[in-house]
mmCIF file of C-alpha atoms in Angstrom:
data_model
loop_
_atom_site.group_PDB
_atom_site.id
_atom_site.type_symbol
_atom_site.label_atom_id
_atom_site.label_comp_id
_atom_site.label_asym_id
_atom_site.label_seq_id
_atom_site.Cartn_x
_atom_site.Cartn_y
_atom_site.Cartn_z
ATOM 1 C CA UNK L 1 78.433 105.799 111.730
ATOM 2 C CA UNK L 2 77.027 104.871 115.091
ATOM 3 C CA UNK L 3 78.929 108.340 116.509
ATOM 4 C CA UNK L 4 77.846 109.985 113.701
ATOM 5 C CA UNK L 5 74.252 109.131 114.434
ATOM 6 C CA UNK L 6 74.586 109.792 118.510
ATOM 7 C CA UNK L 7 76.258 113.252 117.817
ATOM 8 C CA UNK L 8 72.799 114.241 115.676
ATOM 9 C CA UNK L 9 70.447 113.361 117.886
ATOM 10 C CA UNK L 10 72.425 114.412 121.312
ATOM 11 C CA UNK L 11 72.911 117.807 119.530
ATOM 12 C CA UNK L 12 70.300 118.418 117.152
ATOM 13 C CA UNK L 13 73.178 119.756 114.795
ATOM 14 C CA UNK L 14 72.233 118.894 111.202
ATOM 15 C CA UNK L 15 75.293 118.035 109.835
ATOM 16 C CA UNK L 16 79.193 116.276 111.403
ATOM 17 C CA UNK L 17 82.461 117.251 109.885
ATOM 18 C CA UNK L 18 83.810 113.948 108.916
ATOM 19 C CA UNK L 19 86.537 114.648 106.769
ATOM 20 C CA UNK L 20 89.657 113.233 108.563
ATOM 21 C CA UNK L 21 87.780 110.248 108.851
ATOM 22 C CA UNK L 22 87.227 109.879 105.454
ATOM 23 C CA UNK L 23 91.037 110.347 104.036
ATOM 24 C CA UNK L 24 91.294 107.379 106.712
ATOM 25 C CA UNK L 25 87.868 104.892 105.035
ATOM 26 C CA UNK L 26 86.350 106.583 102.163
ATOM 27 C CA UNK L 27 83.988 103.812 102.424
ATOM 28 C CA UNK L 28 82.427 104.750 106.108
ATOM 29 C CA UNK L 29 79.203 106.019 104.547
ATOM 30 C CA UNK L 30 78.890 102.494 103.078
ATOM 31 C CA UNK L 31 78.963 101.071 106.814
ATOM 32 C CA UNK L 32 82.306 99.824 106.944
ATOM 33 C CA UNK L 33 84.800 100.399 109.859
ATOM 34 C CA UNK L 34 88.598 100.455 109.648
ATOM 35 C CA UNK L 35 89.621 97.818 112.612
ATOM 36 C CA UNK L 36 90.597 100.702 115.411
ATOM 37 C CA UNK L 37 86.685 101.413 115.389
ATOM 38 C CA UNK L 38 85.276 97.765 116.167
ATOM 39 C CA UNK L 39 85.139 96.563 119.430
ATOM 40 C CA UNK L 40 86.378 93.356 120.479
ATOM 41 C CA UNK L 41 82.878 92.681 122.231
ATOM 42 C CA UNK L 42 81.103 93.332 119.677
ATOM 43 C CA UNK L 43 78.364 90.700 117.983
ATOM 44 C CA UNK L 44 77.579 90.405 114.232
ATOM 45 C CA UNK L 45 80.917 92.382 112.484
ATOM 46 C CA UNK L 46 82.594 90.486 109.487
ATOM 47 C CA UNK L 47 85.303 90.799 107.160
ATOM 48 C CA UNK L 48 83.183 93.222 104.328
ATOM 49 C CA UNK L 49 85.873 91.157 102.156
ATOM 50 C CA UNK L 50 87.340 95.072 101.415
ATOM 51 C CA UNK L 51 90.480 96.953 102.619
ATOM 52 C CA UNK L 52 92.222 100.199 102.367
ATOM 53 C CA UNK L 53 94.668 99.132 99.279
ATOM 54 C CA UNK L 54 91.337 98.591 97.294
ATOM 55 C CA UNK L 55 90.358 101.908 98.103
ATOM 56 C CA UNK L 56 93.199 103.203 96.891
ATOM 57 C CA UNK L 57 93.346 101.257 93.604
ATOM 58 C CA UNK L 58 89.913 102.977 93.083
ATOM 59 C CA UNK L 59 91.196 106.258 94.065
ATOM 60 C CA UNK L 60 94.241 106.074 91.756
ATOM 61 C CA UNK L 61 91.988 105.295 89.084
ATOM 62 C CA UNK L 62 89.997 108.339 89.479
ATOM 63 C CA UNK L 63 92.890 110.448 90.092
ATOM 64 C CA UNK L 64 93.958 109.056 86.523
ATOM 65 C CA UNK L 65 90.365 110.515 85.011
ATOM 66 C CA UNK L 66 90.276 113.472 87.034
ATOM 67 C CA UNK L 67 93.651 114.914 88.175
ATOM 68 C CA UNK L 68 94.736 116.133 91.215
ATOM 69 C CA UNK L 69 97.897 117.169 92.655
ATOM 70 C CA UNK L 70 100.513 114.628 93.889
ATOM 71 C CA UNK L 71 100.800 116.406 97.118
ATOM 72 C CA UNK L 72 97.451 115.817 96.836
ATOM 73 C CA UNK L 73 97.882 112.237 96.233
ATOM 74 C CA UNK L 74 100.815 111.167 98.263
ATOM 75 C CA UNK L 75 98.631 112.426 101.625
ATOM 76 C CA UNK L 76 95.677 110.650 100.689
ATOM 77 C CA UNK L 77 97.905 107.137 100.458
ATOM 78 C CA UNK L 78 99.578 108.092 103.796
ATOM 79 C CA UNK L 79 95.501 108.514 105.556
ATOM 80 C CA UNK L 80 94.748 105.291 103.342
ATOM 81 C CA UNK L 81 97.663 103.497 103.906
ATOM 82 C CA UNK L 82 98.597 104.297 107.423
ATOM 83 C CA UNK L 83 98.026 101.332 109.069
ATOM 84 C CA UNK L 84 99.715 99.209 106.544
ATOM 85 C CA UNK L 85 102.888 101.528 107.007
ATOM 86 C CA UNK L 86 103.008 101.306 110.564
ATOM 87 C CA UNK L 87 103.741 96.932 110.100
ATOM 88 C CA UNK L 88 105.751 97.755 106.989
ATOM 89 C CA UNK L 89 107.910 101.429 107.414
ATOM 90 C CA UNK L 90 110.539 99.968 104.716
ATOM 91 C CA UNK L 91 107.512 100.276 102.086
ATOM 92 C CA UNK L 92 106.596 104.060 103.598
ATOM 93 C CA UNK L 93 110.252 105.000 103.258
ATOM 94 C CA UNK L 94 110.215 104.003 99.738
ATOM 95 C CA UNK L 95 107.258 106.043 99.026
ATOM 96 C CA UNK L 96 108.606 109.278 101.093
ATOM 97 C CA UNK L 97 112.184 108.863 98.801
ATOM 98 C CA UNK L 98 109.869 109.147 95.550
ATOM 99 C CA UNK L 99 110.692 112.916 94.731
ATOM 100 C CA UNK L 100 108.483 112.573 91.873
ATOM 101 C CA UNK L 101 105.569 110.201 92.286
ATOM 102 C CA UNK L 102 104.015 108.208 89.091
ATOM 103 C CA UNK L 103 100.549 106.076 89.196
ATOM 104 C CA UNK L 104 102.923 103.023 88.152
ATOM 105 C CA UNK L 105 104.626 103.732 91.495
ATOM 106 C CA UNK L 106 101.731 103.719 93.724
ATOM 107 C CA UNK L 107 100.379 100.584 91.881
ATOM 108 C CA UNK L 108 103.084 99.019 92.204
ATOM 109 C CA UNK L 109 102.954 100.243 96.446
ATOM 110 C CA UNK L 110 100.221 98.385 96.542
ATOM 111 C CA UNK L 111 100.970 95.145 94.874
ATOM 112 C CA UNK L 112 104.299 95.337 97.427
ATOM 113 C CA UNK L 113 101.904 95.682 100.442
ATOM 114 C CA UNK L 114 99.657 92.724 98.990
ATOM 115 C CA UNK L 115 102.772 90.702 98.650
ATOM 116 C CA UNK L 116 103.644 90.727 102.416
ATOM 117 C CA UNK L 117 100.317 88.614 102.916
ATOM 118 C CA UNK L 118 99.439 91.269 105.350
ATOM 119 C CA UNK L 119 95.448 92.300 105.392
ATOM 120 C CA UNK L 120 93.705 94.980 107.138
ATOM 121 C CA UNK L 121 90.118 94.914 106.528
ATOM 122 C CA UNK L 122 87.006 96.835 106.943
ATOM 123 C CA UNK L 123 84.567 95.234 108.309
ATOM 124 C CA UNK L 124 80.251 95.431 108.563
ATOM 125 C CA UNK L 125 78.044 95.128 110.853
ATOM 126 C CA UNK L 126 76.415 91.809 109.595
ATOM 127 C CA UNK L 127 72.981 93.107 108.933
ATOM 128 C CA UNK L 128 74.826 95.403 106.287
ATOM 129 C CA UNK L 129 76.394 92.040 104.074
ATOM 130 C CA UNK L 130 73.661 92.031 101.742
ATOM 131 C CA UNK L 131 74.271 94.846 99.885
ATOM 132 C CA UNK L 132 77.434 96.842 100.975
ATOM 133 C CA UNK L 133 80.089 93.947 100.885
ATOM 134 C CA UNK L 134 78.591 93.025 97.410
ATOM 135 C CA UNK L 135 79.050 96.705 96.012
ATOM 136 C CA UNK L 136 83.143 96.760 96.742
ATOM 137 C CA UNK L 137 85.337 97.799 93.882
ATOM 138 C CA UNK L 138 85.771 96.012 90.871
#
């Protein structure tokens, strides 16, 4: 958000095309950052006790309300999921064999990923704990 902020007021544009970004942390508006965009240096940045899989879960679940295509789908868990794939390509093969994807699947993808005790979180700037961290998903 902090580039987001410099590019308005360097360039007096009104508006910044985010959208790769998003496919990558849906939650960014909500302050959090996906681990390649915190610096080590940095002061004040915690665990916002949230990561990508839980984004997902919450996107399958809409998906489920309000369908979209599966090509549709199976790019948005690659952008979601990306990082999780790169320390586990067995589990990305598995999804790239599915000719025919099902939500059971995908749930099921995540549970798998959850299950190597790997975590990837997205973290806040600590100022922001009060009331982003506390409006993750359900």
């Amino acid at each position: 958000m902090e580039d987001v902020h410099d590019c308005l007021e360097e360039t007096g544009v009104e508006g910044v095309l985010s959208a790769e970004t998003l496919l990558e942390n849906p939650a960014l508006f909500a302050g959090f950052r996906t681990p390649e965009w915190v610096a080590e240096s940095e002061v004040g940045i915690i665990d916002g006790r949230l990561d990508q899989a839980d984004l997902l879960v919450e996107y399958l679940k809409l998906c489920e309300n309000y369908p979209v295509p599966w090509r549709m789908i199976r790019s948005h868990v690659h952008k979601l999921l990306g990082d999780w794939f790169s320390l586990h390509p067995y589990i990305r093969e598995d999804l790239n064999k599915q000719s025919r994807l099902t939500f059971e699947f995908l749930y099921e993808l995540v549970d798998r990923l959850r299950d190597t005790g790997t975590r990837i979180p997205l973290y806040l700037n600590d100022t922001q704990t009060g009331v982003a961290a506390n409006s993750s998903t359900s």
